[in-house]
């Protein structure tokens, strides 16, 4: 078994990401030595049963619900109650086993219990491996939007056991591909040219480099939200029928069309976006017709990046950057242009 390891260099909070077939076998060695209690947070149907890997520690399994409605304060409270019931101290640890929903919610609970305990993420979806489990963003939704409440809480370690991907439905793989297309535009890398372990490792490395420079999203980390302003709004407005990665794919091409209308890029660069997202990563680029543009605009105005009206990450002569105060009428025109004909 040859595993890849990418280090996220964050000083005294640095951690390793272990990638490859069988990586979950290393779980026990990655837990803090002083942790005697382990709360495993997972969902029904997740491929790994990590309990037999945790030795003689006091281990409890806590299952949370599926779907975006489970990304809630009630779910966080259920985890905190489980920690309380097992008598967890600040030396103890949460192990999250699942996709981005599980790692986001379990990470948030870890950041709250006794003002912060250790968490190790075992990412089981492509999206969690290439994005959600890396970089310490945790969060839950509120009725006002997605991921509006959360914390920055870096894990102690992340495991990306690529054996988990074999059992994933095609829709989950498409979800991960949306984030890969995003990295493609940020770096120019053709990620599909890589084998699966190399692909995950490269995505982790791209993300780690950005997080190391800007852990709390004061600047450069915002670029990881390329395609996400409209993407998050589509997820919400479709009632999550359009998955995160699929929504980001539409958001990437929308952002390119908007950038062209603002004179930041030319038509050939928009066509490049369309080719990369649709032809290379195999994702739809059309905005579904059923979505209300009024609601999409309201949701985009509530985006976390928005400080001054509508805010997008847009391509341009200096590459991608945050652009504030984008004209609403223009956004509406580009929404109309982006719909399925
Ligand atoms: N998923 C975007 C970030 O972690 O910053």
Short mmCIF file of C-alpha atoms and ligand atoms in Angstrom, two decimals:
data_model
loop_
_atom_site.label_atom_id
_atom_site.label_comp_id
_atom_site.label_asym_id
_atom_site.label_seq_id
_atom_site.Cartn_x
_atom_site.Cartn_y
_atom_site.Cartn_z
CA UNK A 1 0.00 0.00 0.00
CA UNK A 2 1.58 3.24 -1.09
CA UNK A 3 -0.18 6.30 0.29
CA UNK A 4 0.30 9.90 -0.75
CA UNK A 5 0.65 12.58 1.91
CA UNK A 6 0.03 16.29 1.45
CA UNK A 7 0.88 18.60 4.34
CA UNK A 8 -1.26 21.65 5.10
CA UNK A 9 1.32 24.01 6.62
CA UNK A 10 -0.38 26.12 9.24
CA UNK A 11 2.27 26.44 11.95
CA UNK A 12 1.20 24.77 15.18
CA UNK A 13 -2.05 23.70 13.50
CA UNK A 14 -0.37 21.99 10.53
CA UNK A 15 -1.75 18.61 9.52
CA UNK A 16 -1.35 15.88 6.98
CA UNK A 17 -3.82 14.58 4.41
CA UNK A 18 -3.35 10.88 3.66
CA UNK A 19 -4.56 9.76 0.27
CA UNK A 20 -4.92 6.36 -1.36
CA UNK A 21 -6.46 2.91 -1.27
CA UNK A 22 -6.56 1.60 2.31
CA UNK A 23 -5.64 4.96 3.92
CA UNK A 24 -8.39 4.51 6.54
CA UNK A 25 -6.20 1.78 8.09
CA UNK A 26 -3.99 4.60 9.42
CA UNK A 27 -6.82 6.21 11.40
CA UNK A 28 -5.84 5.05 14.88
CA UNK A 29 -2.26 6.33 14.50
CA UNK A 30 -3.59 9.81 13.57
CA UNK A 31 -5.64 10.34 16.73
CA UNK A 32 -4.17 12.39 19.58
CA UNK A 33 -2.51 9.98 22.06
CA UNK A 34 -4.30 11.51 25.03
CA UNK A 35 -7.77 10.97 23.52
CA UNK A 36 -9.51 8.19 25.42
CA UNK A 37 -13.02 8.88 24.06
CA UNK A 38 -13.85 8.99 20.37
CA UNK A 39 -17.18 10.10 18.94
CA UNK A 40 -17.59 8.80 15.39
CA UNK A 41 -20.02 11.04 13.49
CA UNK A 42 -21.36 9.46 10.32
CA UNK A 43 -24.49 8.71 8.28
CA UNK A 44 -26.37 5.56 7.31
CA UNK A 45 -24.85 3.83 4.27
CA UNK A 46 -21.34 5.31 4.56
CA UNK A 47 -18.93 2.61 3.33
CA UNK A 48 -16.45 2.60 6.23
CA UNK A 49 -17.06 1.12 9.65
CA UNK A 50 -14.13 2.62 11.53
CA UNK A 51 -15.11 1.35 14.98
CA UNK A 52 -12.98 -1.83 14.78
CA UNK A 53 -9.97 0.38 13.93
CA UNK A 54 -10.11 2.38 17.15
CA UNK A 55 -8.73 -0.17 19.62
CA UNK A 56 -9.48 -0.06 23.33
CA UNK A 57 -10.69 3.56 23.44
CA UNK A 58 -14.21 4.40 24.61
CA UNK A 59 -15.90 4.73 21.19
CA UNK A 60 -19.42 5.78 20.37
CA UNK A 61 -21.07 5.98 16.95
CA UNK A 62 -23.43 8.89 16.26
CA UNK A 63 -25.47 8.87 13.05
CA UNK A 64 -26.77 12.13 11.60
CA UNK A 65 -29.43 12.63 8.92
CA UNK A 66 -28.93 12.96 5.17
CA UNK A 67 -29.72 15.92 2.91
CA UNK A 68 -29.21 19.65 3.37
CA UNK A 69 -31.92 19.84 6.05
CA UNK A 70 -29.56 17.85 8.30
CA UNK A 71 -27.00 20.64 8.03
CA UNK A 72 -28.65 22.34 10.96
CA UNK A 73 -28.19 23.58 14.49
CA UNK A 74 -30.34 20.63 15.68
CA UNK A 75 -27.84 18.19 14.20
CA UNK A 76 -24.97 20.07 15.86
CA UNK A 77 -26.84 19.92 19.20
CA UNK A 78 -27.32 16.15 18.77
CA UNK A 79 -23.54 15.76 18.39
CA UNK A 80 -22.86 17.99 21.41
CA UNK A 81 -25.35 15.94 23.45
CA UNK A 82 -23.63 12.71 22.39
CA UNK A 83 -20.29 14.19 23.53
CA UNK A 84 -21.88 15.15 26.83
CA UNK A 85 -23.39 11.70 27.33
CA UNK A 86 -20.02 10.01 26.88
CA UNK A 87 -18.31 12.52 29.20
CA UNK A 88 -15.97 13.87 26.53
CA UNK A 89 -13.22 16.16 27.80
CA UNK A 90 -11.05 18.61 25.88
CA UNK A 91 -8.54 15.78 25.33
CA UNK A 92 -11.06 13.71 23.38
CA UNK A 93 -11.74 13.68 19.67
CA UNK A 94 -14.42 13.50 17.01
CA UNK A 95 -13.87 11.34 13.92
CA UNK A 96 -16.15 12.37 11.06
CA UNK A 97 -16.76 9.73 8.40
CA UNK A 98 -18.67 10.86 5.35
CA UNK A 99 -19.07 13.53 2.68
CA UNK A 100 -18.92 17.30 3.00
CA UNK A 101 -22.11 17.56 5.03
CA UNK A 102 -20.69 15.26 7.72
CA UNK A 103 -17.26 16.91 7.80
CA UNK A 104 -18.79 20.43 7.93
CA UNK A 105 -21.24 19.65 10.73
CA UNK A 106 -18.91 17.45 12.80
CA UNK A 107 -16.11 20.02 12.40
CA UNK A 108 -18.44 22.77 13.66
CA UNK A 109 -19.44 20.69 16.70
CA UNK A 110 -15.75 19.97 17.41
CA UNK A 111 -15.02 23.70 17.34
CA UNK A 112 -17.73 24.29 19.97
CA UNK A 113 -17.30 21.48 22.51
CA UNK A 114 -15.30 22.86 25.45
CA UNK A 115 -14.40 25.71 23.07
CA UNK A 116 -12.70 23.31 20.69
CA UNK A 117 -11.57 19.68 20.57
CA UNK A 118 -9.72 17.70 17.94
CA UNK A 119 -11.41 16.35 14.83
CA UNK A 120 -10.11 13.93 12.21
CA UNK A 121 -12.02 13.77 8.93
CA UNK A 122 -12.38 10.53 6.98
CA UNK A 123 -13.70 11.91 3.69
CA UNK A 124 -15.75 9.40 1.69
CA UNK A 125 -17.03 11.51 -1.25
CA UNK A 126 -15.01 13.02 -4.09
CA UNK A 127 -16.29 16.48 -3.12
CA UNK A 128 -15.14 16.09 0.48
CA UNK A 129 -11.74 14.76 -0.60
CA UNK A 130 -10.97 17.53 -3.08
CA UNK A 131 -12.56 20.39 -1.15
CA UNK A 132 -14.84 20.23 1.90
CA UNK A 133 -12.65 18.26 4.33
CA UNK A 134 -9.57 20.37 3.62
CA UNK A 135 -8.92 23.85 4.99
CA UNK A 136 -10.94 24.03 8.20
CA UNK A 137 -14.19 25.63 7.08
CA UNK A 138 -17.11 24.22 9.06
CA UNK A 139 -20.73 25.24 8.90
CA UNK A 140 -24.45 24.81 8.86
CA UNK A 141 -27.30 26.38 6.90
CA UNK A 142 -29.94 28.74 8.22
CA UNK A 143 -33.22 29.70 6.59
CA UNK A 144 -31.37 32.70 5.17
CA UNK A 145 -28.82 30.68 3.24
CA UNK A 146 -26.21 27.98 2.94
CA UNK A 147 -23.22 27.76 5.30
CA UNK A 148 -24.06 31.10 6.90
CA UNK A 149 -23.05 29.93 10.39
CA UNK A 150 -19.76 28.21 11.09
CA UNK A 151 -16.18 28.50 12.22
CA UNK A 152 -12.64 28.03 10.99
CA UNK A 153 -11.51 24.86 12.77
CA UNK A 154 -8.65 22.91 11.27
CA UNK A 155 -8.74 19.12 11.60
CA UNK A 156 -5.87 17.14 13.19
CA UNK A 157 -5.65 15.02 10.05
CA UNK A 158 -7.66 14.11 6.96
CA UNK A 159 -7.94 10.67 5.37
CA UNK A 160 -9.00 10.35 1.73
CA UNK A 161 -9.33 6.60 1.21
CA UNK A 162 -10.00 6.35 -2.50
CA UNK A 163 -11.59 2.90 -2.05
CA UNK A 164 -14.69 4.82 -0.92
CA UNK A 165 -15.13 6.27 -4.40
CA UNK A 166 -15.81 2.87 -5.99
CA UNK A 167 -19.28 2.71 -4.43
CA UNK A 168 -20.29 6.31 -5.16
CA UNK A 169 -23.27 6.97 -7.46
CA UNK A 170 -22.54 8.89 -10.69
CA UNK A 171 -24.27 12.01 -9.30
CA UNK A 172 -21.74 12.16 -6.43
CA UNK A 173 -18.84 11.90 -8.88
CA UNK A 174 -20.37 14.73 -10.94
CA UNK A 175 -20.51 16.77 -7.71
CA UNK A 176 -16.76 16.41 -7.24
CA UNK A 177 -16.11 17.26 -10.88
CA UNK A 178 -17.62 20.74 -10.45
CA UNK A 179 -14.91 21.58 -7.91
CA UNK A 180 -12.27 20.02 -10.14
CA UNK A 181 -13.36 22.29 -13.01
CA UNK A 182 -12.96 25.25 -10.61
CA UNK A 183 -9.36 24.20 -9.82
CA UNK A 184 -8.76 23.76 -13.57
CA UNK A 185 -9.54 27.46 -14.14
CA UNK A 186 -7.53 28.61 -11.12
CA UNK A 187 -4.38 26.67 -12.10
CA UNK A 188 -4.71 25.54 -15.74
CA UNK A 189 -4.21 21.92 -14.59
CA UNK A 190 -6.00 19.15 -16.51
CA UNK A 191 -6.99 17.05 -13.50
CA UNK A 192 -8.67 14.34 -15.57
CA UNK A 193 -5.27 13.45 -17.03
CA UNK A 194 -4.30 12.08 -13.59
CA UNK A 195 -5.04 8.76 -11.90
CA UNK A 196 -7.48 8.97 -9.00
CA UNK A 197 -4.93 9.13 -6.16
CA UNK A 198 -2.84 11.71 -8.02
CA UNK A 199 -5.97 13.69 -8.87
CA UNK A 200 -7.12 13.88 -5.23
CA UNK A 201 -3.58 14.69 -4.08
CA UNK A 202 -3.22 17.50 -6.64
CA UNK A 203 -6.58 19.05 -5.66
CA UNK A 204 -5.61 18.86 -1.97
CA UNK A 205 -2.26 20.46 -2.78
CA UNK A 206 -3.90 23.32 -4.73
CA UNK A 207 -6.30 23.97 -1.88
CA UNK A 208 -3.60 23.63 0.79
CA UNK A 209 -1.41 26.23 -0.93
CA UNK A 210 -4.27 28.75 -0.97
CA UNK A 211 -5.35 28.02 2.63
CA UNK A 212 -1.75 28.35 3.84
CA UNK A 213 -1.62 31.88 2.40
CA UNK A 214 -5.05 32.99 3.59
CA UNK A 215 -6.58 30.69 6.18
CA UNK A 216 -9.46 32.99 7.15
CA UNK A 217 -10.40 34.23 3.71
CA UNK A 218 -9.14 37.78 4.01
CA UNK A 219 -8.19 37.71 0.34
CA UNK A 220 -6.94 34.92 -1.91
CA UNK A 221 -9.02 32.11 -0.39
CA UNK A 222 -12.13 33.78 -1.81
CA UNK A 223 -10.96 32.51 -5.22
CA UNK A 224 -11.99 29.02 -4.07
CA UNK A 225 -15.52 30.39 -4.38
CA UNK A 226 -15.21 30.77 -8.16
CA UNK A 227 -18.61 29.76 -9.59
CA UNK A 228 -20.13 29.62 -6.11
CA UNK A 229 -22.12 32.89 -5.94
CA UNK A 230 -24.67 31.62 -8.44
CA UNK A 231 -23.89 27.99 -7.53
CA UNK A 232 -25.08 28.35 -3.92
CA UNK A 233 -28.18 30.25 -5.08
CA UNK A 234 -29.06 27.49 -7.57
CA UNK A 235 -28.71 24.84 -4.88
CA UNK A 236 -31.05 26.71 -2.58
CA UNK A 237 -33.57 27.73 -5.23
CA UNK A 238 -33.74 24.20 -6.67
CA UNK A 239 -34.31 22.91 -3.14
CA UNK A 240 -30.99 21.08 -3.53
CA UNK A 241 -32.27 19.06 -6.52
CA UNK A 242 -29.18 20.47 -8.29
CA UNK A 243 -26.16 19.26 -6.33
CA UNK A 244 -23.36 21.55 -5.14
CA UNK A 245 -20.86 20.53 -7.81
CA UNK A 246 -23.42 20.65 -10.62
CA UNK A 247 -24.53 24.10 -9.47
CA UNK A 248 -20.92 25.31 -9.30
CA UNK A 249 -20.42 24.09 -12.90
CA UNK A 250 -23.29 26.30 -14.09
CA UNK A 251 -21.96 29.14 -11.90
CA UNK A 252 -18.50 28.94 -13.49
CA UNK A 253 -19.81 29.42 -17.02
CA UNK A 254 -22.25 32.12 -15.83
CA UNK A 255 -19.34 33.97 -14.20
CA UNK A 256 -17.39 33.79 -17.47
CA UNK A 257 -20.34 35.23 -19.43
CA UNK A 258 -20.71 38.00 -16.86
CA UNK A 259 -16.98 38.75 -17.06
CA UNK A 260 -17.25 39.02 -20.85
CA UNK A 261 -20.18 41.45 -20.60
CA UNK A 262 -18.08 43.56 -18.22
CA UNK A 263 -15.22 43.62 -20.75
CA UNK A 264 -12.90 41.61 -18.52
CA UNK A 265 -12.43 38.66 -20.91
CA UNK A 266 -13.24 37.91 -24.55
CA UNK A 267 -15.58 35.39 -26.18
CA UNK A 268 -12.83 32.83 -26.71
CA UNK A 269 -12.25 32.68 -22.96
CA UNK A 270 -16.00 32.10 -22.42
CA UNK A 271 -15.92 29.31 -25.01
CA UNK A 272 -12.95 27.83 -23.16
CA UNK A 273 -15.03 27.80 -19.95
CA UNK A 274 -17.88 26.08 -21.80
CA UNK A 275 -15.56 23.46 -23.31
CA UNK A 276 -13.80 22.70 -20.02
CA UNK A 277 -16.99 22.40 -17.94
CA UNK A 278 -19.30 20.73 -20.47
CA UNK A 279 -17.02 18.71 -22.74
CA UNK A 280 -14.09 17.92 -20.46
CA UNK A 281 -15.67 17.50 -17.02
CA UNK A 282 -19.01 16.36 -18.50
CA UNK A 283 -21.27 18.77 -16.62
CA UNK A 284 -24.30 20.75 -17.72
CA UNK A 285 -23.69 24.47 -18.19
CA UNK A 286 -27.32 25.62 -18.62
CA UNK A 287 -29.32 27.34 -15.90
CA UNK A 288 -32.51 25.27 -15.35
CA UNK A 289 -35.55 27.21 -16.58
CA UNK A 290 -37.69 26.58 -13.51
CA UNK A 291 -35.58 28.78 -11.22
CA UNK A 292 -36.88 32.26 -10.37
CA UNK A 293 -34.37 34.95 -11.31
CA UNK A 294 -35.79 37.26 -8.64
CA UNK A 295 -35.06 34.64 -5.96
CA UNK A 296 -31.62 33.87 -7.40
CA UNK A 297 -30.71 37.57 -7.23
CA UNK A 298 -31.92 37.84 -3.61
CA UNK A 299 -29.94 34.73 -2.65
CA UNK A 300 -26.82 36.04 -4.41
CA UNK A 301 -27.15 39.36 -2.57
CA UNK A 302 -27.03 37.36 0.69
CA UNK A 303 -23.82 35.54 -0.29
CA UNK A 304 -21.12 35.68 2.40
CA UNK A 305 -18.69 37.46 0.06
CA UNK A 306 -21.21 40.21 -0.69
CA UNK A 307 -20.19 43.40 1.10
CA UNK A 308 -21.53 45.83 -1.43
CA UNK A 309 -24.45 44.58 -3.58
CA UNK A 310 -23.72 41.64 -5.85
CA UNK A 311 -20.24 40.16 -5.53
CA UNK A 312 -18.67 37.56 -7.83
CA UNK A 313 -15.30 35.98 -8.46
CA UNK A 314 -14.62 36.97 -12.07
CA UNK A 315 -11.91 36.09 -14.55
CA UNK A 316 -9.96 38.95 -16.08
CA UNK A 317 -6.59 40.10 -17.40
CA UNK A 318 -4.99 39.44 -13.98
CA UNK A 319 -6.77 36.10 -13.56
CA UNK A 320 -9.66 35.55 -11.16
CA UNK A 321 -10.45 38.20 -8.54
CA UNK A 322 -13.28 39.35 -6.28
CA UNK A 323 -15.48 41.98 -7.96
CA UNK A 324 -17.95 43.91 -5.79
CA UNK A 325 -20.93 46.03 -6.77
CA UNK A 326 -21.83 44.20 -9.99
CA UNK A 327 -24.82 45.79 -11.74
CA UNK A 328 -28.04 43.88 -10.99
CA UNK A 329 -29.60 44.56 -14.40
CA UNK A 330 -26.57 43.05 -16.10
CA UNK A 331 -26.70 40.00 -13.82
CA UNK A 332 -30.35 39.52 -14.80
CA UNK A 333 -29.49 39.76 -18.50
CA UNK A 334 -26.77 37.12 -18.14
CA UNK A 335 -29.11 34.87 -16.14
CA UNK A 336 -31.59 35.04 -19.06
CA UNK A 337 -28.76 34.30 -21.52
CA UNK A 338 -27.67 31.27 -19.44
CA UNK A 339 -31.04 29.49 -19.40
CA UNK A 340 -31.70 26.26 -21.27
CA UNK A 341 -33.13 27.28 -24.61
N1 LIG B 1 -14.76 25.59 -0.21
C1 LIG B 1 -14.13 26.83 -0.21
C2 LIG B 1 -13.13 27.00 0.89
O1 LIG B 1 -12.85 26.08 1.60
O2 LIG B 1 -12.63 28.09 1.06
#
